[in-house]
Coordinates of N, CA, C and O in Angstrom, one line a residue:
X47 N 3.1 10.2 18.4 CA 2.9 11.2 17.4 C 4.2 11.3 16.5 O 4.3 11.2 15.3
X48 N 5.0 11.5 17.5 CA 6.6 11.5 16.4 C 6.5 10.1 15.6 O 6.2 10.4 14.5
X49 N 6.7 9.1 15.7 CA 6.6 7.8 14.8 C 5.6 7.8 14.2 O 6.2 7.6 13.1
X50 N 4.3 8.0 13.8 CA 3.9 8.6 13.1 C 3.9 9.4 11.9 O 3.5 9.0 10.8
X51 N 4.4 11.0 12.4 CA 5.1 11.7 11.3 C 6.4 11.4 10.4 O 6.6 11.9 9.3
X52 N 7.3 10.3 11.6 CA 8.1 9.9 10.3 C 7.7 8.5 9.9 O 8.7 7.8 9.5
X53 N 6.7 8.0 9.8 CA 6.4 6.7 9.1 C 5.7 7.5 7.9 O 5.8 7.2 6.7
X54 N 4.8 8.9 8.3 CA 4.4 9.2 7.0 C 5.3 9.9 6.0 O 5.1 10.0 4.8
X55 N 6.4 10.4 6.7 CA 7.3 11.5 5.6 C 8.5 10.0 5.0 O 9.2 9.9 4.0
X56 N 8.3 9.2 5.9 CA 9.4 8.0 5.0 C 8.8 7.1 4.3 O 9.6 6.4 3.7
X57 N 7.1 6.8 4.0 CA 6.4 6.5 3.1 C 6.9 7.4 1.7 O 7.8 7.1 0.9
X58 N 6.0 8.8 1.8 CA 6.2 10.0 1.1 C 7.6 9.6 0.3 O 7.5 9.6 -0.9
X59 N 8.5 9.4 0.8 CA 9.8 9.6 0.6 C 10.2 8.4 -0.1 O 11.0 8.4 -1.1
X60 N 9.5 7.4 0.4 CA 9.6 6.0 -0.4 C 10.4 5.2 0.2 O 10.9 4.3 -0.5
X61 N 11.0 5.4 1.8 CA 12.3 4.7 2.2 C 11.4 3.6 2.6 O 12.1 2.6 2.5
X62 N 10.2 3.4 3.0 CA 9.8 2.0 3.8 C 8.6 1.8 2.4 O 8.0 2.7 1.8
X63 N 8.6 0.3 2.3 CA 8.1 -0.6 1.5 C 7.9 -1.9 1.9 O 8.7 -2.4 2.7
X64 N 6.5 -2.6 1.3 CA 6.1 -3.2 1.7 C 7.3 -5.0 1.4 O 7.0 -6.2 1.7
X65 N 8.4 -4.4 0.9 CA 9.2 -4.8 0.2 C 10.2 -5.3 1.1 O 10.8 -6.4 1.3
X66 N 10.3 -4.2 1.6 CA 11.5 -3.8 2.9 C 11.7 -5.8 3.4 O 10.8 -6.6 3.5
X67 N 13.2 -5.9 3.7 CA 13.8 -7.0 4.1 C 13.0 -6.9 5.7 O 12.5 -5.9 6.2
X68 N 13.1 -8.7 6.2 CA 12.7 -8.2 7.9 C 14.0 -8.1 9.0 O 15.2 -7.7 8.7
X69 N 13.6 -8.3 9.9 CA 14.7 -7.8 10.6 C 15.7 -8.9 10.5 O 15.3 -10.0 10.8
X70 N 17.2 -8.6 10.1 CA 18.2 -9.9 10.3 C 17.9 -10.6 11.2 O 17.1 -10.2 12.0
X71 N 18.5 -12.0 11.3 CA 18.5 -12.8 12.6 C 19.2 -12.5 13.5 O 18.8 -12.7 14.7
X72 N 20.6 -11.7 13.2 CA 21.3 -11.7 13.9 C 20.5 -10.2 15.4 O 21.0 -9.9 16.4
X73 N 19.6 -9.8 15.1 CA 19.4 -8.9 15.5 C 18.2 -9.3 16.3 O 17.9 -8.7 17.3
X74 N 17.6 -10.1 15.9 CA 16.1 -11.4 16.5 C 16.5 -11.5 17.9 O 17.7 -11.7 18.2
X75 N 15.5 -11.5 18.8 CA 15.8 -12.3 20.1 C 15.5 -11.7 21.1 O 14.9 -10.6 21.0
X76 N 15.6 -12.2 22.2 CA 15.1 -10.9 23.7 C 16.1 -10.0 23.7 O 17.4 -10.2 23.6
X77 N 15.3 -8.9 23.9 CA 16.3 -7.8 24.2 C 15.5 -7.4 26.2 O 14.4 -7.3 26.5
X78 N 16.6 -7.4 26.8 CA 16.5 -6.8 28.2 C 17.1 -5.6 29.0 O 18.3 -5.8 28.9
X79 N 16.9 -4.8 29.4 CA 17.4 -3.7 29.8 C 19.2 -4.1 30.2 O 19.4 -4.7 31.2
X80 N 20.4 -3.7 29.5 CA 21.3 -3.6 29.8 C 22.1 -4.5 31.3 O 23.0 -5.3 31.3
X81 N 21.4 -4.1 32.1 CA 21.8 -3.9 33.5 C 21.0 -5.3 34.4 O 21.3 -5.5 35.6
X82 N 20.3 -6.1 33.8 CA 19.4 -6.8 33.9 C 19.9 -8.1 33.2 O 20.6 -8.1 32.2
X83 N 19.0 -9.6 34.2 CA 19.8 -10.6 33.4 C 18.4 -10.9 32.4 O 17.2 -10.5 32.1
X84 N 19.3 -12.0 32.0 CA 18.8 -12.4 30.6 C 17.2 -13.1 30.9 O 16.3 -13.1 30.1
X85 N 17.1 -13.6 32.2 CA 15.8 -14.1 32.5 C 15.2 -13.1 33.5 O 14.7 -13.5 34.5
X86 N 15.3 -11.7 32.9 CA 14.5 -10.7 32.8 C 12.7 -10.8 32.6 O 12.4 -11.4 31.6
X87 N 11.9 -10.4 33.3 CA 10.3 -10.9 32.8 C 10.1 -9.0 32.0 O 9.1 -8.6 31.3
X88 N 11.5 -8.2 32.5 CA 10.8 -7.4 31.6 C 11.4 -6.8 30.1 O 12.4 -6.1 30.4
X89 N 11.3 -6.9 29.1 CA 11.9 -6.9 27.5 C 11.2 -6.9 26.4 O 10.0 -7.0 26.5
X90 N 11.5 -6.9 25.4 CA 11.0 -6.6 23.7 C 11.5 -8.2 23.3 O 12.1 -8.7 24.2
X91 N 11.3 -8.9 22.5 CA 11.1 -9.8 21.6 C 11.2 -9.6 20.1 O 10.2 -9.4 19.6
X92 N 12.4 -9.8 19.3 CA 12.2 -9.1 18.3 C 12.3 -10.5 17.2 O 12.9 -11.6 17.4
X93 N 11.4 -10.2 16.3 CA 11.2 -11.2 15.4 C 11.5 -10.8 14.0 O 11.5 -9.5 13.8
X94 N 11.6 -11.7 12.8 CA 11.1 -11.2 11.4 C 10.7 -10.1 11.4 O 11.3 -9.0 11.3
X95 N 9.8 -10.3 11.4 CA 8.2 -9.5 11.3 C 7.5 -9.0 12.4 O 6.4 -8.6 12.1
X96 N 8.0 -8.8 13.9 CA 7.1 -8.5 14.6 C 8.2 -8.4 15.9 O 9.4 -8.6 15.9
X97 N 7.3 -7.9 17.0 CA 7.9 -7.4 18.2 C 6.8 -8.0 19.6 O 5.6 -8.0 19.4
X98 N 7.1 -8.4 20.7 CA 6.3 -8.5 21.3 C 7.1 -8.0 22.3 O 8.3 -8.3 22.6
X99 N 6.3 -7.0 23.1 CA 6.4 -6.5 24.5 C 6.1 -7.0 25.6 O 4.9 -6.8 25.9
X100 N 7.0 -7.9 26.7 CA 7.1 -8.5 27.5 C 7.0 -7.7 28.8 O 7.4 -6.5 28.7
X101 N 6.4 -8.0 30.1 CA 6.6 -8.3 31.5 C 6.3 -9.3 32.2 O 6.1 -10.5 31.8
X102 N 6.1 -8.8 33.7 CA 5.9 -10.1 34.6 C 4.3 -10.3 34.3 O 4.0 -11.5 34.4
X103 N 3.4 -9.5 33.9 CA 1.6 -9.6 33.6 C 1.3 -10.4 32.7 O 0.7 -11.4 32.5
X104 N 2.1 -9.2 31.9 CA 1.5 -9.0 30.2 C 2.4 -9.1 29.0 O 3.5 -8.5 29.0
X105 N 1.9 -9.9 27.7 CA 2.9 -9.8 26.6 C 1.6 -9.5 25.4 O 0.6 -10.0 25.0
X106 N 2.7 -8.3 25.1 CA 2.0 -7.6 23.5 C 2.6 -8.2 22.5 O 3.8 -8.3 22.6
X107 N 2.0 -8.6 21.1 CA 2.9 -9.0 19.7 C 2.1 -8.2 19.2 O 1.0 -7.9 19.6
X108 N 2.8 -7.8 18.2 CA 3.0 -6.0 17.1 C 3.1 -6.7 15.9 O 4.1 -7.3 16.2
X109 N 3.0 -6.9 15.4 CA 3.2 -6.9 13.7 C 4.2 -5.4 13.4 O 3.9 -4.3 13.7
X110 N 5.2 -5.7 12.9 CA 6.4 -4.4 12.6 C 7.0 -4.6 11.2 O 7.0 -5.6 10.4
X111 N 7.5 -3.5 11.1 CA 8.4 -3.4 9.8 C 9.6 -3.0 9.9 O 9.5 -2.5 11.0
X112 N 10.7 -2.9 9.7 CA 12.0 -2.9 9.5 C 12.3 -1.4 8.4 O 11.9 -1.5 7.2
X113 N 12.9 -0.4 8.7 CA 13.4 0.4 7.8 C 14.8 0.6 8.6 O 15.1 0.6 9.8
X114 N 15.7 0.7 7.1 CA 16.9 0.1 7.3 C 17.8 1.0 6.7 O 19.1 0.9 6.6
X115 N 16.9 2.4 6.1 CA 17.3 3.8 5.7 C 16.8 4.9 6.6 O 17.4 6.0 6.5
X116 N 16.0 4.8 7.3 CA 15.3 6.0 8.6 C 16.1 7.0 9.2 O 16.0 8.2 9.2
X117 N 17.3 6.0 9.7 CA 18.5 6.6 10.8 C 19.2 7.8 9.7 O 19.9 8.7 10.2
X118 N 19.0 7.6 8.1 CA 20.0 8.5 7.6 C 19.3 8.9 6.5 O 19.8 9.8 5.8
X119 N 18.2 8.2 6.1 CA 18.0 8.6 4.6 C 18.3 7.3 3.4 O 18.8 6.3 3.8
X120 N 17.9 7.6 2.2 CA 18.3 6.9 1.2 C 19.6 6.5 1.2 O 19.6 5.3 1.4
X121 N 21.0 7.2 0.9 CA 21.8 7.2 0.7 C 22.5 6.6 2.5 O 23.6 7.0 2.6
X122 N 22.2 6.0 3.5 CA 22.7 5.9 4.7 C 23.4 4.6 4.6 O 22.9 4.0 3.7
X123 N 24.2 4.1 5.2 CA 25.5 3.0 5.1 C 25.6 2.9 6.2 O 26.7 2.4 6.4
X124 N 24.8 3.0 7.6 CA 24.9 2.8 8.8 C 24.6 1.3 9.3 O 24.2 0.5 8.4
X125 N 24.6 1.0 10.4 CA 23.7 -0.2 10.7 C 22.7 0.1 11.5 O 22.3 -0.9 12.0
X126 N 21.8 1.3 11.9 CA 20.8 1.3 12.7 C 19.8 0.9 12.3 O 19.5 1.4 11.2
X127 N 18.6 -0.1 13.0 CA 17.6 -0.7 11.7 C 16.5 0.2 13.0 O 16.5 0.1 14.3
X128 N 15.7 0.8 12.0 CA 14.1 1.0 12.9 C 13.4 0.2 12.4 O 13.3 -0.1 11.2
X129 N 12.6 -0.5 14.0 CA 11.5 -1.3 13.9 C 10.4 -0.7 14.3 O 10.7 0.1 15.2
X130 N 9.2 -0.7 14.0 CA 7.7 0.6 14.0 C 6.9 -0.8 13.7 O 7.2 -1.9 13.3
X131 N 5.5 -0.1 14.1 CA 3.9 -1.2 14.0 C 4.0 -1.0 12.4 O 4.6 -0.3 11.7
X132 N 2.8 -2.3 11.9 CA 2.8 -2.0 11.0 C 1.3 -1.0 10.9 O 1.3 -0.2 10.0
X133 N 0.5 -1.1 11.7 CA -0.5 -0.5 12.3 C -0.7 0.6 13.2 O -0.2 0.4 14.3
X134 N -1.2 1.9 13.0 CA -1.0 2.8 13.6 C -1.6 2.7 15.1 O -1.1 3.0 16.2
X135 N -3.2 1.9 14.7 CA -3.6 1.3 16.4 C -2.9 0.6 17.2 O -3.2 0.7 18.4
X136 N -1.8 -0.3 16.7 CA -0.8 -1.4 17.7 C -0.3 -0.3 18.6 O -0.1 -0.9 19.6
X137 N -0.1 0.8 18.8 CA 0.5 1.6 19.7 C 1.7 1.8 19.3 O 2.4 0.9 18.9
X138 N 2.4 3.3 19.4 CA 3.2 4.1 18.7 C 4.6 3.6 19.6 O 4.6 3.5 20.9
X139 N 5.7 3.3 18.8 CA 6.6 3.0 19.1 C 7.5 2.5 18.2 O 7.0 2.0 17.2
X140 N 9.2 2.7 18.3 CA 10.1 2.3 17.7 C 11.4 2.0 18.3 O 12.2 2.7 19.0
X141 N 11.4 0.7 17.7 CA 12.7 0.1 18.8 C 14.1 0.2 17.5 O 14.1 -0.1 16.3
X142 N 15.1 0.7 18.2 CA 16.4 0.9 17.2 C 17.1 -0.3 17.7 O 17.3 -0.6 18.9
X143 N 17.3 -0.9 16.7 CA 18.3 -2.0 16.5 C 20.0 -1.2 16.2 O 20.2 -0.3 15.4
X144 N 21.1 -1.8 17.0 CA 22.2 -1.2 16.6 C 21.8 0.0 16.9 O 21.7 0.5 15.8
X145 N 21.4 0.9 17.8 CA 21.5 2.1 18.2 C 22.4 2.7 18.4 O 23.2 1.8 18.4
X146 N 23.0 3.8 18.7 CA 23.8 4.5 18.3 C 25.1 4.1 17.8 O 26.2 4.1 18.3
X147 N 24.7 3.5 16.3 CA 25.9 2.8 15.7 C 26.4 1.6 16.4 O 27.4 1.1 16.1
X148 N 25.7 0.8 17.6 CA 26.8 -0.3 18.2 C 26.0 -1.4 17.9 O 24.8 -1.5 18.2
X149 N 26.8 -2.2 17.4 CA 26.0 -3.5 16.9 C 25.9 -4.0 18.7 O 26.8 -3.9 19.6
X150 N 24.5 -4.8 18.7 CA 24.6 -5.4 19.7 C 23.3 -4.7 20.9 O 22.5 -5.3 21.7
X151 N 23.5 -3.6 20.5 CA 22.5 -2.7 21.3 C 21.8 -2.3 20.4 O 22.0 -2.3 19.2
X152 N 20.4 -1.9 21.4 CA 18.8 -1.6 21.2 C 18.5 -0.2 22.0 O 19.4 0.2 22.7
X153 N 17.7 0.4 21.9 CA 16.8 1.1 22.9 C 15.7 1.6 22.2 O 16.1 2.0 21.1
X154 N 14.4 1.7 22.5 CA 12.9 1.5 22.8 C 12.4 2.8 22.7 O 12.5 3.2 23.8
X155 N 11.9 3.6 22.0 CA 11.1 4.7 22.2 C 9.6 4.5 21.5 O 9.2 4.5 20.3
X156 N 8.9 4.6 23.0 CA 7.4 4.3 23.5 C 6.9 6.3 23.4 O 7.3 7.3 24.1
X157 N 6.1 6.4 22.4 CA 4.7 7.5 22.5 C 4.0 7.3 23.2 O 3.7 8.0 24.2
X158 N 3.4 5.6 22.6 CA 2.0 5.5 23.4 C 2.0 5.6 25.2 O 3.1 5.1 25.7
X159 N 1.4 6.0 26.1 CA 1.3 6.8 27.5 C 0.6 4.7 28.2 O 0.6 4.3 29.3
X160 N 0.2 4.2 27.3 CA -0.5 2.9 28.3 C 0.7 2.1 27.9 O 1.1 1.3 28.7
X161 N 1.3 2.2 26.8 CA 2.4 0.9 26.6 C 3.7 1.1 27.5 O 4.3 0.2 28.2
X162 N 4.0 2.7 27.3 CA 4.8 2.9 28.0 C 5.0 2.4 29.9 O 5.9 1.9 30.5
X163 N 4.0 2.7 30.2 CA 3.7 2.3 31.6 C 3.7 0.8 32.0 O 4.3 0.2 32.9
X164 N 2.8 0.5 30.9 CA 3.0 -1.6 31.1 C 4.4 -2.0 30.9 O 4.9 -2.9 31.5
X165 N 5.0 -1.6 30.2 CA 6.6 -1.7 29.4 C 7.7 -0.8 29.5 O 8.4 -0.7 28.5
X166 N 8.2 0.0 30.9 CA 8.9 1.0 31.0 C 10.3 0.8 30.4 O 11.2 0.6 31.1
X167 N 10.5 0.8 28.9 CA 11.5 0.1 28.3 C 12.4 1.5 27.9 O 13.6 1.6 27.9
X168 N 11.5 2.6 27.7 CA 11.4 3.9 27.0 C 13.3 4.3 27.3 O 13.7 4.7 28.4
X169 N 13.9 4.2 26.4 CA 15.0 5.1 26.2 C 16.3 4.5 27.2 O 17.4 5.1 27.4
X170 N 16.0 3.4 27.6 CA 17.5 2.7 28.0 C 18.2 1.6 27.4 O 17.7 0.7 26.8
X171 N 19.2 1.8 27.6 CA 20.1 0.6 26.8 C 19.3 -0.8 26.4 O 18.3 -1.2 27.1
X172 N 19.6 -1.4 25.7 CA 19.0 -2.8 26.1 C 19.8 -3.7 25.5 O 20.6 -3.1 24.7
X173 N 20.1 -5.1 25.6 CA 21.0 -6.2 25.1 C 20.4 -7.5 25.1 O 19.6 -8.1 25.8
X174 N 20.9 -8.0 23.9 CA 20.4 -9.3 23.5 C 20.9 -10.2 23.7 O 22.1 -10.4 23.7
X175 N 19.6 -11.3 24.1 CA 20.0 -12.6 25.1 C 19.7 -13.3 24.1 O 18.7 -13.3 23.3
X176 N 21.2 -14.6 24.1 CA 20.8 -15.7 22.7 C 19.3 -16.4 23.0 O 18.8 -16.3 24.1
X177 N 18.9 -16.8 22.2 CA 17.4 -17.7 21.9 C 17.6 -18.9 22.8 O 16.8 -19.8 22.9

């Protein structure tokens, strides 16, 4: 529900467009829980254009968009990039690239109650393993 409300007040607002750059490269790649190695079965996938949600079962691909003003507004000069569906059915979620200002780090916040459980990625660190 929250990703939602702000995909629709940052439409309204005009910060995300269909326009919108995709996600840098530098920012592309498995991301895995912090603490966990790189040949992790459990993680996010971050692409251009899209996200897929990894485990040892199951892998989801999302079609996503990149807003690159969210974290602050129009006027924001940060590096935090939000990635969101581009579809409200893909299941509610947004993964912060450069999260709390640190280049390099991620972390994942899951609405959806089935994604979450297949993918318990929800609110911990995460780090990126080269391609």
């Amino acid at each position: 529900m929250r990703r939602s409300l702000v995909t629709v007040l940052a439409l309204v607002a005009g910060h995300v467009s269909a326009g919108e750059p995709p996600v840098p490269k530098e920012s592309q790649g498995y991301w895995v829980p912090a603490g966990a190695s790189c040949k992790s079965e459990l993680g996010v996938f971050v692409g251009a254009n899209s996200v897929e949600f990894r485990n040892k079962q199951q892998r989801r691909l999302i079609k996503t968009q990149a807003c690159f003003s969210c974290e602050g507004g129009a006027r924001y000069s940060g590096i935090v990039i939000w990635v969101t569906a581009n579809a409200p059915d893909s299941g509610e979620f947004t993964v912060y690239l450069n999260s709390e200002e640190r280049q390099g780090m991620a972390k994942v916040e899951i609405d959806d109650a089935a994604m979450r459980s297949a993918f318990p990625l929800g609110g911990i660190a995460l780090k990126r393993c080269e391609i």
